[in-house]
Coordinates of C-alpha atoms and ligand atoms in Angstrom, one line a residue:
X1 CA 119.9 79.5 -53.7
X2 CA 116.9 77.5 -55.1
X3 CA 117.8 75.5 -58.5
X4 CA 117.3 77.2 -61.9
X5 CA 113.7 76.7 -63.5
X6 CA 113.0 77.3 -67.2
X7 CA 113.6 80.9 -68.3
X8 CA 114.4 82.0 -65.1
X9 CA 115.9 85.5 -66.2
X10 CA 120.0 85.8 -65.8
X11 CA 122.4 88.3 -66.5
X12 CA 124.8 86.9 -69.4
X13 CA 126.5 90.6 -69.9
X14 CA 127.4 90.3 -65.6
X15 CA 128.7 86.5 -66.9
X16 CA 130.9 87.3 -69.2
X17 CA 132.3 90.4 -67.5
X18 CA 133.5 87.5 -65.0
X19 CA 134.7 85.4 -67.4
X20 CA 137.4 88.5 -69.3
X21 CA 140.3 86.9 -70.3
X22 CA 138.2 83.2 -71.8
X23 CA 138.3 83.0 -75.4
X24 CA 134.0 84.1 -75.3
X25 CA 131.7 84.0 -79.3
X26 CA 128.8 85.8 -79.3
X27 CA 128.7 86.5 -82.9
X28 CA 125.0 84.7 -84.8
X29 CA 127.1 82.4 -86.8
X30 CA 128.7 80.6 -83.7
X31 CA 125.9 80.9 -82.0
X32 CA 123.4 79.2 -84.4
X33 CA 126.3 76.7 -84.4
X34 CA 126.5 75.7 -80.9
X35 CA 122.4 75.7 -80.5
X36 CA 123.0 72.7 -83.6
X37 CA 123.3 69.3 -83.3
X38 CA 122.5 66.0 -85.4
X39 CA 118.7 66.4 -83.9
X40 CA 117.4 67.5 -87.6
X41 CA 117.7 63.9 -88.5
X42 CA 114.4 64.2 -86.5
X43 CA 111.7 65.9 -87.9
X44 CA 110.0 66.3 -84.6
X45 CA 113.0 67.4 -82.9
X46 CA 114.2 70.0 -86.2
X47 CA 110.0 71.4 -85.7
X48 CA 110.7 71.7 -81.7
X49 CA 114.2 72.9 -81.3
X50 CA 114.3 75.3 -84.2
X51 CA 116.0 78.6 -82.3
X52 CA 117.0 77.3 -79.4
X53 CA 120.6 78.5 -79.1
X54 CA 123.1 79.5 -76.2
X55 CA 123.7 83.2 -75.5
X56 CA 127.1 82.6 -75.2
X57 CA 130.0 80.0 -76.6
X58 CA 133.1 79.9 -74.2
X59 CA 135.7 77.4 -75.2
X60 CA 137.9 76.6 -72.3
X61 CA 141.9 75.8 -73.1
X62 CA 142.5 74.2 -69.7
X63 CA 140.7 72.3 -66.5
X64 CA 141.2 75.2 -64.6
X65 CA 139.3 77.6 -67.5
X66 CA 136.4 75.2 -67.3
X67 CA 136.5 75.8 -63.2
X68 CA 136.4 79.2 -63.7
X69 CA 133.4 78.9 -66.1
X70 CA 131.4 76.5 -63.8
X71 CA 131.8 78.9 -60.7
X72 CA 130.9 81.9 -62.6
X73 CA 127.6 80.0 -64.2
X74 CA 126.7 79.1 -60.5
X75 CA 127.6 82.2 -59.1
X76 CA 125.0 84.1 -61.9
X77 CA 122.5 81.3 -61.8
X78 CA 123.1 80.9 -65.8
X79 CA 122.6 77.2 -67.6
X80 CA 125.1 75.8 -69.1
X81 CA 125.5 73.1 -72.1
X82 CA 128.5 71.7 -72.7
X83 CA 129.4 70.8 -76.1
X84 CA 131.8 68.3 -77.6
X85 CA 131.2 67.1 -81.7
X86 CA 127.7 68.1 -81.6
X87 CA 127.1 64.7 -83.2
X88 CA 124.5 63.8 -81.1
X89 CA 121.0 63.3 -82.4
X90 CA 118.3 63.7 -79.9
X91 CA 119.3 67.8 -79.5
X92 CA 121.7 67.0 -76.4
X93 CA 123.8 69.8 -77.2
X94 CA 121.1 72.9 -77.5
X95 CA 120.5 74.8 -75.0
X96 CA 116.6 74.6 -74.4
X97 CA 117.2 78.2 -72.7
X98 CA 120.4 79.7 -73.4
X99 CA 123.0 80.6 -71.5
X100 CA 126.6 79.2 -72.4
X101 CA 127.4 76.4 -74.8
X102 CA 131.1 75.3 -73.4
X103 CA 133.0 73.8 -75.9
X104 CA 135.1 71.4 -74.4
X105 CA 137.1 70.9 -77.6
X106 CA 140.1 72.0 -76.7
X107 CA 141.1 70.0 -74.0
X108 CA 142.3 67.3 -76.0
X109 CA 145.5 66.3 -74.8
X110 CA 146.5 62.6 -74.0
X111 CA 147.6 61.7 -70.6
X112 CA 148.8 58.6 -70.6
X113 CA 149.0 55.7 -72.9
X114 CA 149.9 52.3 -71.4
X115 CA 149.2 48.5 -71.9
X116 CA 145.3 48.3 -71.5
X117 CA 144.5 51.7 -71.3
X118 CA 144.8 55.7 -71.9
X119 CA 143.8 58.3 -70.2
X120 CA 142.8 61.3 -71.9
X121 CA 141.3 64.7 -71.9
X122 CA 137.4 64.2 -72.4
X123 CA 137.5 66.7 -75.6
X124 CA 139.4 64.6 -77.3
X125 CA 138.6 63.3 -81.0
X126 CA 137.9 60.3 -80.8
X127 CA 140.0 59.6 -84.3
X128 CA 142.8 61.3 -82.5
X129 CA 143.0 58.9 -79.6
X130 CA 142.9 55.7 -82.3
X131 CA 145.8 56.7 -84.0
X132 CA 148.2 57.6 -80.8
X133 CA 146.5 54.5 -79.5
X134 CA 148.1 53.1 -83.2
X135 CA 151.4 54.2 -82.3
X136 CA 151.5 51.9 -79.1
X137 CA 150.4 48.5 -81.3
X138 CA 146.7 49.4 -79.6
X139 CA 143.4 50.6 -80.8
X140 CA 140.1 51.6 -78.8
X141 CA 137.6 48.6 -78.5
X142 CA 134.6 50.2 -79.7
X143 CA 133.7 54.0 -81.0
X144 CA 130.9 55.5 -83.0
X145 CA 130.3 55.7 -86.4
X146 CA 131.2 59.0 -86.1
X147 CA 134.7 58.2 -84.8
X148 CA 136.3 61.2 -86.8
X149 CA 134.5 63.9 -85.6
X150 CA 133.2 62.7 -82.2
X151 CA 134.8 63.6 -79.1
X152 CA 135.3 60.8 -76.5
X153 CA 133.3 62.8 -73.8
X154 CA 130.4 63.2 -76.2
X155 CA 130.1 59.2 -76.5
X156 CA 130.6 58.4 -72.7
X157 CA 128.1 61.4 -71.9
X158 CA 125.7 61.1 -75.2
X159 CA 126.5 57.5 -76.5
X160 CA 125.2 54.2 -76.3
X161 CA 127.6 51.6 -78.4
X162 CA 128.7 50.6 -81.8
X163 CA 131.7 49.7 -83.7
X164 CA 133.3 47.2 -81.8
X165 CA 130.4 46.1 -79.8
X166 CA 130.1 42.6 -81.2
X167 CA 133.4 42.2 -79.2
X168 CA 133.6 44.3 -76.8
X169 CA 129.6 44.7 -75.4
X170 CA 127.9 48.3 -74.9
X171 CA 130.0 51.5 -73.2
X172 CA 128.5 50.5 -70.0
X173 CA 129.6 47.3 -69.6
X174 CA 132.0 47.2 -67.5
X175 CA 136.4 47.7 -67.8
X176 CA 135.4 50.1 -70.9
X177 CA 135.4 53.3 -69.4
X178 CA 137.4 52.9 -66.2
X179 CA 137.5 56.0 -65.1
X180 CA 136.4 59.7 -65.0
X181 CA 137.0 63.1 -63.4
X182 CA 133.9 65.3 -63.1
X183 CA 134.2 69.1 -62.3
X184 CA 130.6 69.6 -60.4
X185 CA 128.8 73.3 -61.1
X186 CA 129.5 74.9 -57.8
X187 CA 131.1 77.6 -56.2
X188 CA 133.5 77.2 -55.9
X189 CA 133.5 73.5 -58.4
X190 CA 134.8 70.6 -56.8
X191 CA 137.1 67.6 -59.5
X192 CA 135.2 64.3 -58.3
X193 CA 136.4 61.2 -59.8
X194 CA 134.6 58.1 -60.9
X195 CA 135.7 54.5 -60.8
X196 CA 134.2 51.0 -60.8
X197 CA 130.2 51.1 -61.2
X198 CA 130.3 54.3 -60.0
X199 CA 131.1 56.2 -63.3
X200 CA 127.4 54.9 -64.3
X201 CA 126.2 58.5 -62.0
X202 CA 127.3 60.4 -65.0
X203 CA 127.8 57.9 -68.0
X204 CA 125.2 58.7 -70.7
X205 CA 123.6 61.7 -68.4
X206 CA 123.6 64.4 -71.5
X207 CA 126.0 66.1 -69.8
X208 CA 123.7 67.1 -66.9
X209 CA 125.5 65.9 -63.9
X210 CA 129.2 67.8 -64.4
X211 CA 131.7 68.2 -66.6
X212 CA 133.5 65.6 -68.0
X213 CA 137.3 66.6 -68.0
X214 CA 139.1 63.7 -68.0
X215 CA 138.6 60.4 -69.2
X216 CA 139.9 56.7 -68.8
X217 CA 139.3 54.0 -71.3
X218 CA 140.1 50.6 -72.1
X219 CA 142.2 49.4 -75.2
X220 CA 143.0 46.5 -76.8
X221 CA 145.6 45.3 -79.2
X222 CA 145.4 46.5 -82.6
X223 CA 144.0 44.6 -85.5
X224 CA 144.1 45.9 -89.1
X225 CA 140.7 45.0 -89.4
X226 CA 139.3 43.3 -92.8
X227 CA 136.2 45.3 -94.2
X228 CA 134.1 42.9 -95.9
X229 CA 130.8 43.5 -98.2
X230 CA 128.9 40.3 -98.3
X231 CA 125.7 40.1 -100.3
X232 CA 122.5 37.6 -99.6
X233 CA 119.5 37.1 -102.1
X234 CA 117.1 37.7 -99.2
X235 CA 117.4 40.0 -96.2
X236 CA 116.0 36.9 -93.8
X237 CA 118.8 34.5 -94.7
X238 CA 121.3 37.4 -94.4
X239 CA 119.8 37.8 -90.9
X240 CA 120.1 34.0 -90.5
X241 CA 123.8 34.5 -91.0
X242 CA 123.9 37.8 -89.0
X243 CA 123.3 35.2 -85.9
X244 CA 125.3 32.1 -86.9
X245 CA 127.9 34.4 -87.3
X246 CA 127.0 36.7 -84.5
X247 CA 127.1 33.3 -82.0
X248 CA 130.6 32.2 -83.5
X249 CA 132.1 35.1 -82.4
X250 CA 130.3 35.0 -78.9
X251 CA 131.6 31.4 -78.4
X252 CA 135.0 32.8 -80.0
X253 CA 135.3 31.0 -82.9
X254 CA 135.6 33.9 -85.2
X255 CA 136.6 37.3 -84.2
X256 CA 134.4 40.1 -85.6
X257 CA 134.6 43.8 -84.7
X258 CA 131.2 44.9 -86.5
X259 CA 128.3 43.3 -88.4
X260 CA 126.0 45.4 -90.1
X261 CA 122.7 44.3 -92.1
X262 CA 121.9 46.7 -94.5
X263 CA 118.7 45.7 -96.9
X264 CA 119.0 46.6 -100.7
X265 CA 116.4 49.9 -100.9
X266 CA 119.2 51.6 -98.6
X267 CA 122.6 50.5 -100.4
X268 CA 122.1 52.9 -103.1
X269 CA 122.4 55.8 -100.6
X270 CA 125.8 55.1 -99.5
X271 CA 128.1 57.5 -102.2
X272 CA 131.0 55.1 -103.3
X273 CA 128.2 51.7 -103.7
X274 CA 125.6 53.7 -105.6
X275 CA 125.3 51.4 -108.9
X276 CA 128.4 48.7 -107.6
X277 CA 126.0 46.5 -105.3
X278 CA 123.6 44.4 -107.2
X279 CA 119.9 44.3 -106.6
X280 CA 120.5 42.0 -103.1
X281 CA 121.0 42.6 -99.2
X282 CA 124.5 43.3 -98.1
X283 CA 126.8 42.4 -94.8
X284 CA 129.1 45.4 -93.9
X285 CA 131.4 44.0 -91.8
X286 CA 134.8 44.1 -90.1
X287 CA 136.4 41.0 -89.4
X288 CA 139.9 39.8 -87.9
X289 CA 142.4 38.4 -90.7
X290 CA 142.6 35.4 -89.1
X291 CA 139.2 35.1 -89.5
X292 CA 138.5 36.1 -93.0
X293 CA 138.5 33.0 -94.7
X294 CA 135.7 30.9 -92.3
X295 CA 134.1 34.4 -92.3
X296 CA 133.8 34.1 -96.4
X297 CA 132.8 30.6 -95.8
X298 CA 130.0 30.6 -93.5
X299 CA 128.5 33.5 -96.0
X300 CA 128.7 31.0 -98.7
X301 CA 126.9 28.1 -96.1
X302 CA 124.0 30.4 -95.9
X303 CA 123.9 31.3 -99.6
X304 CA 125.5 34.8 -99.8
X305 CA 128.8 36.0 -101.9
X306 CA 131.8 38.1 -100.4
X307 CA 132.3 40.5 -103.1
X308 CA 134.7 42.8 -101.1
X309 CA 137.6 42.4 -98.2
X310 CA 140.2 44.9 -97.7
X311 CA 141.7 46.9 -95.3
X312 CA 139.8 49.9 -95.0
X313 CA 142.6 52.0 -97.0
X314 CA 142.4 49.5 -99.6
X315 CA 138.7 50.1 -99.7
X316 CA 139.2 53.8 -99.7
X317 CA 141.7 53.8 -102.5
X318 CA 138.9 51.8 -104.7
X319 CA 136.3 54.6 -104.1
X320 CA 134.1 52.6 -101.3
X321 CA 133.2 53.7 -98.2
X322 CA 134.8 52.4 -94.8
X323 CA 132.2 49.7 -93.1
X324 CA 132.2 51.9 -89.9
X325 CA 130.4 54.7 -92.5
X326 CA 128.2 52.1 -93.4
X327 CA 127.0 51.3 -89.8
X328 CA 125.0 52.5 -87.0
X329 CA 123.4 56.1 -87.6
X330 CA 125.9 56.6 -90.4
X331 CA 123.1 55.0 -92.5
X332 CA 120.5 57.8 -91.8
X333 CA 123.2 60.2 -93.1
X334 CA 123.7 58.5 -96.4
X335 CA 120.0 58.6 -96.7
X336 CA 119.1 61.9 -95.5
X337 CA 122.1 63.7 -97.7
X338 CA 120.0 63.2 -100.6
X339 CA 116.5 62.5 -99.5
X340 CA 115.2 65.0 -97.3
X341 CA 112.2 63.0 -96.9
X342 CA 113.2 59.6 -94.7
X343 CA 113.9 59.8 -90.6
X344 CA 114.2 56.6 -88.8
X345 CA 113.6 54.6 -85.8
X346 CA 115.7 52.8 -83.2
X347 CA 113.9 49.1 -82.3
X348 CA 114.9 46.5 -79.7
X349 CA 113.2 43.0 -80.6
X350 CA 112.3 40.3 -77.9
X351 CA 114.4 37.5 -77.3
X352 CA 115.2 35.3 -79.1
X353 CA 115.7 37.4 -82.0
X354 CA 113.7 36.3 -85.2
X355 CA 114.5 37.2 -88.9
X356 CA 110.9 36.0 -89.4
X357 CA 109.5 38.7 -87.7
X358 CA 111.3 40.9 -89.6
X359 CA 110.2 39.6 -93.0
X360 CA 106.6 40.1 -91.7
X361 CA 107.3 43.2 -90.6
X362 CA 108.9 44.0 -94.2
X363 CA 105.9 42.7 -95.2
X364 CA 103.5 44.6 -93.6
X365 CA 105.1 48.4 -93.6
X366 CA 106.3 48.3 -97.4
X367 CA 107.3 51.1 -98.7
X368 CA 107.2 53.1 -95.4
X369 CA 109.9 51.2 -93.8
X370 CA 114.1 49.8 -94.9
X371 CA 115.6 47.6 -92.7
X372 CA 118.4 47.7 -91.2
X373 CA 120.2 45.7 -88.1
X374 CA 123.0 46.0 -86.4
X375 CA 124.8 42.9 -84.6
X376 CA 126.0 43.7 -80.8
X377 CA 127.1 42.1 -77.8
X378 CA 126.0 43.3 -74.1
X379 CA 127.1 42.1 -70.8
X380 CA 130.7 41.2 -72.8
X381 CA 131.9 41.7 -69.2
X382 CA 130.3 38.2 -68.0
X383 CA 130.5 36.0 -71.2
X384 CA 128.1 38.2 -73.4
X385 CA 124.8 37.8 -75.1
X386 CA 124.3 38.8 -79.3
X387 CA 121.8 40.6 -80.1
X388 CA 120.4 42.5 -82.7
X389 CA 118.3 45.8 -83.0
X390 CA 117.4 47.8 -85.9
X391 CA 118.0 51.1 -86.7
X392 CA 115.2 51.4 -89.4
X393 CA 114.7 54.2 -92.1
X394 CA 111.4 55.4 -91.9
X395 CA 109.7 57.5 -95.5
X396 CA 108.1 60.4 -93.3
X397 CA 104.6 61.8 -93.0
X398 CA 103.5 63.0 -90.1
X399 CA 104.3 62.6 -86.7
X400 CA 100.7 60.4 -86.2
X401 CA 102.1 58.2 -88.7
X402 CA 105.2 57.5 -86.4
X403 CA 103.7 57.1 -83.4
X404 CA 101.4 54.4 -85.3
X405 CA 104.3 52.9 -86.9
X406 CA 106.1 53.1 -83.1
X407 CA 102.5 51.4 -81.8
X408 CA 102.7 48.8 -84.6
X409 CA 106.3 47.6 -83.5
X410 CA 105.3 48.0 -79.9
X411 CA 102.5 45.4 -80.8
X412 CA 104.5 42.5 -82.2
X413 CA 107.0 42.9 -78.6
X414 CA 109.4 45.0 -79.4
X415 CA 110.8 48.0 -77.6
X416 CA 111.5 51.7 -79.4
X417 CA 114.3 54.0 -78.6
X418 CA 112.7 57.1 -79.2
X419 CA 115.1 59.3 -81.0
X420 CA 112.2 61.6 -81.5
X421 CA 112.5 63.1 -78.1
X422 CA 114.9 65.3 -76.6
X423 CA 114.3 63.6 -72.8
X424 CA 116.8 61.2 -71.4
X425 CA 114.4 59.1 -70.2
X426 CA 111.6 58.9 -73.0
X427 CA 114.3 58.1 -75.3
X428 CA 116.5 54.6 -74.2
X429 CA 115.9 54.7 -70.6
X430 CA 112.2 54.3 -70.3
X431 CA 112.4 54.9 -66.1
X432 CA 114.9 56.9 -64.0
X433 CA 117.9 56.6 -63.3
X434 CA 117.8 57.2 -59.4
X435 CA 121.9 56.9 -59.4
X436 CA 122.6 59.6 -62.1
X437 CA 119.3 61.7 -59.9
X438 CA 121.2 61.6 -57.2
X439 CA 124.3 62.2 -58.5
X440 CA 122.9 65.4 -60.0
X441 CA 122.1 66.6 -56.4
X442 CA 125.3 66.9 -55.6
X443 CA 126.7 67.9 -58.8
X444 CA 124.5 70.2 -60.2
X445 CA 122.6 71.4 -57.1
X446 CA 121.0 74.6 -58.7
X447 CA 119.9 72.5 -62.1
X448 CA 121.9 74.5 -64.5
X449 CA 123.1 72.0 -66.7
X450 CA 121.9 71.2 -69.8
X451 CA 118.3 72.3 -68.3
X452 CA 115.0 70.6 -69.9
X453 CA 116.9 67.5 -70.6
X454 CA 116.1 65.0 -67.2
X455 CA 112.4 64.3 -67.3
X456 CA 112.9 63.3 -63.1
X457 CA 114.8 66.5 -61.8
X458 CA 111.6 68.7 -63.7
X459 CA 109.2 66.5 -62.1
X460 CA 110.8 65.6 -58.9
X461 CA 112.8 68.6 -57.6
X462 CA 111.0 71.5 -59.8
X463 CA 107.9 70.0 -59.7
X464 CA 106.6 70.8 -63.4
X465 CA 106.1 68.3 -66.2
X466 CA 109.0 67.1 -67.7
X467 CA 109.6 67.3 -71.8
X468 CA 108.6 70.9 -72.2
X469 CA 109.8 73.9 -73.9
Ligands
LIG1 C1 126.1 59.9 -88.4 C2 126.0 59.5 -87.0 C3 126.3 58.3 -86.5 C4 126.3 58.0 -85.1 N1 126.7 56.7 -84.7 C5 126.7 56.4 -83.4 C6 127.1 55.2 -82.9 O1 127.6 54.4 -83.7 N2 127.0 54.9 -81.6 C7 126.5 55.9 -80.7 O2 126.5 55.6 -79.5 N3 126.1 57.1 -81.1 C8 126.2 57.4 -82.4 N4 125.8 58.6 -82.9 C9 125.5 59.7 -81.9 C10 126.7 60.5 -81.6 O3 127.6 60.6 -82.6 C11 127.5 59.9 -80.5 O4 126.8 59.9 -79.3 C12 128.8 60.7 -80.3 O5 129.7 59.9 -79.6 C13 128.7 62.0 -79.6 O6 129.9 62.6 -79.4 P1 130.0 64.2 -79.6 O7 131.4 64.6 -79.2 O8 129.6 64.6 -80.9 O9 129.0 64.6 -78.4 P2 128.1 65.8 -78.4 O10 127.0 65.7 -79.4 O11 128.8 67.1 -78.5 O12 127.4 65.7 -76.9 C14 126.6 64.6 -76.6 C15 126.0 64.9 -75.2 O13 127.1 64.8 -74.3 C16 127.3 65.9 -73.5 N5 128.7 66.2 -73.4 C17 129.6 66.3 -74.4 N6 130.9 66.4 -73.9 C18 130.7 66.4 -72.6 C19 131.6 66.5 -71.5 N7 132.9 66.6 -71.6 N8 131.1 66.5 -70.2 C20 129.8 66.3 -70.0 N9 128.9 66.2 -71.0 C21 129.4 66.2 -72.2 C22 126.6 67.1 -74.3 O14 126.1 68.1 -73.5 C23 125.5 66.3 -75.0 O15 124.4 66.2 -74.1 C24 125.8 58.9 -84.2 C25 125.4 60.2 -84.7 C26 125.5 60.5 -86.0 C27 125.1 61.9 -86.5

């Protein structure tokens, strides 16, 4: 059979007559709900993915459900999208041409929990994980802001990084995820499993090189993690101490889970701070007990105050928000639940990192752009190197005026995550990735999953232009 291309016709009524039995939604209200994700924080994306939506939702209860999905899909030549949180924000989850939206939520058992690691059904919340993890004295080392309604699939397959990166580098690196079972869309599927640097094929893919069924992870022991505010009269110097602090921890002088710069224009979004945070730059941080007290220190060296520390059900039970919902994209939320009006960007800065630049890029883009940085480790595998990238809220115009704005970070060295683009490789990855290409090959020979998404199967094995509709 030659692979799928975009709207190719298929027959979804022939589908689901194969798949009797499956718990199947067709109704409009699941459907606009599985063709949703996290993209509207993007106005591009919301303008260019407005509709799209699967034909069909199918939510497998068991590995050998989501075989019988994946050899029915192959066998009627229909794309599929598979579906964890929907948290993601570059539109992984819609369908660019229908088909079926699997929602992989309910394979969420755990496996097996032991010293240094659990295995785990890739549906799984990731909340849910942490707190059997919590029962064995463990904890994951890093999730997502979004750690209560993200799957742990979703983040190996749509993820990046985040809280617990200052310790424990990005997903990638490796010993994080150690090892994963991949059900290929064939017929009949093949299980293919993953280990060592070979789980990079289908780590951060968008779901378009299998299905990820079963998942093994690292963990660590469990800390009860101090969430401390910190506040610094000028968002420089807190970014001074982001990297005095940051290079403590690297040489492992102080432990620190998460570090989080957050300039004063955006505090007031977060619900819980609005009006408690005075008119200065704040640290949202988590930070081993042991630690707290040369933590609180070194703010005060560099001219800030710790106003808060508390576990994060103390913080809770005072009315302020958890650090981690402080962090990462987290802060886009805030912003965008009562301004409609603000995106944002995602900017890598050129080594060494340099608060300087920043002030002269607060400088120049006033009002149009609030800072934010978060503090992160990569290669933790081999030592580890801090750095820091910003995850900026932008005050929207017009899509010229991003790509300016883009241009004008571009100029001073700096490198931009798109997360205005729905293609793998426009966004982080800038080139292919022959590994996951090939992987594909073999996985998904007839280019049915998540279609539209991989900029080199389009242009190499289909031969049209990636990154269209
Ligand atoms: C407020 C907010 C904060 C965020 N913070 C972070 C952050 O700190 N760090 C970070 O990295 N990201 C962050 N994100 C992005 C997103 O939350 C994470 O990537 C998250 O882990 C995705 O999980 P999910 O279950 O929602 O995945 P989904 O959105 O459901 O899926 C993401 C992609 O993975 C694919 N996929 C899902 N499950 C599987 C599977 N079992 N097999 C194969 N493919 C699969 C989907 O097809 C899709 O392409 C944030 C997003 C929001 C909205």
């Amino acid at each position: 059979m030659t692979p799928y291309r975009p709207h190719d016709p298929f027959d979804i009524e022939a589908l689901a007559r194969s798949l009797q039995g499956l718990d199947l939604r067709r109704d409009a209200a699941e459907r606009a709900r599985a063709g949703s994700d996290y993209h509207w924080y993007s106005p591009v994306l919301a303008g260019a993915l407005r509709g799209r939506e699967p034909h069909l939702v199918v939510r497998p209860r068991s590995v050998a459900e989501v075989e019988r999905v994946a050899a029915a899909c192959a066998r009627h030549r229909v794309p599929l999208t598979v579906r964890g949180g929907g948290t993601g924000n570059y539109g992984q989850c819609v369908p660019l041409y229908g088909g079926v939206s699997l929602d992989i939520t309910g394979l969420d058992a755990v496996l097996a929990l032991e010293p240094g690691r659990a295995r785990v059904q890739a549906g799984i919340l990731i909340h849910t994980l942490n707190q059997a993890a919590a029962a064995t004295g463990q904890q994951l080392a890093m999730w997502p802001s979004t750690e209560r309604i993200a799957t742990l699939g979703g983040f190996i397959a749509g993820g990046h990084s985040g809280i617990g990166s200052l310790r424990h580098g990005i997903l990638a690196d490796a010993g994080n995820v150690t090892r994963l079972v991949v059900v290929t869309l064939e017929d009949p599927p093949r299980r293919v499993v993953l280990e060592g640097a070979d789980i990079q094929r289908a780590h951060h893919a968008y779901g378009s090189n299998g299905i990820l069924v079963e998942v093994e992870v690292a963990l660590v022991p469990r800390v009860e993690w101090r969430h401390s505010i910190a506040l610094f009269p000028r968002y420089d110097t807190l970014l001074q101490f982001g990297l005095a602090a940051g290079a403590a921890s690297v040489r492992g002088e102080l432990d620190l889970f998460q570090m989080s710069a957050v300039e004063r224009r955006i505090t007031p979004y977060y619900a819980g701070l609005r009006g408690r945070l005075e008119d200065e730059d704040a640290m949202f941080a988590q930070v081993h007990p042991a630690s707290l007290a040369a933590y609180e220190a070194l703010v005060r060296a560099h001219g800030g105050r710790a106003v808060v520390a508390g576990t994060e059900a103390e913080l809770l039970a005072q009315g302020l928000p958890s650090c981690t919902e402080c962090a990462y994209n987290h802060t886009t939320l805030e912003a965008l639940k009562s301004d409609r009006g603000v995106t944002y960007l995602q900017v890598a800065y050129p080594a060494p990192f340099s608060p300087e630049l920043v002030a002269a890029q607060m400088a120049r883009f006033g009002d149009e752009v609030f800072m934010h940085h978060e503090f992160s480790r990569v290669h933790a595998d081999s030592g580890g190197e801090l750095v820091a990238f910003a995850l900026p809220l932008v005050q929207y115009f017009d899509e010229p005026q991003l790509r300016a704005l883009i241009a004008s970070f571009e100029a001073d060295g700096c490198a931009i995550y798109d997360p205005h683009t729905w293609v793998l490789e426009d966004g982080g990855m800038k080139q292919v990735d022959e590994a996951q290409l090939a992987f594909k090959r073999q996985a998904d020979p007839l280019g049915l999953m998540n279609p539209g998404k991989l900029r080199a199967w389009d242009e190499r094995v289909l031969g049209i232009p990636g990154g269209g509709l």
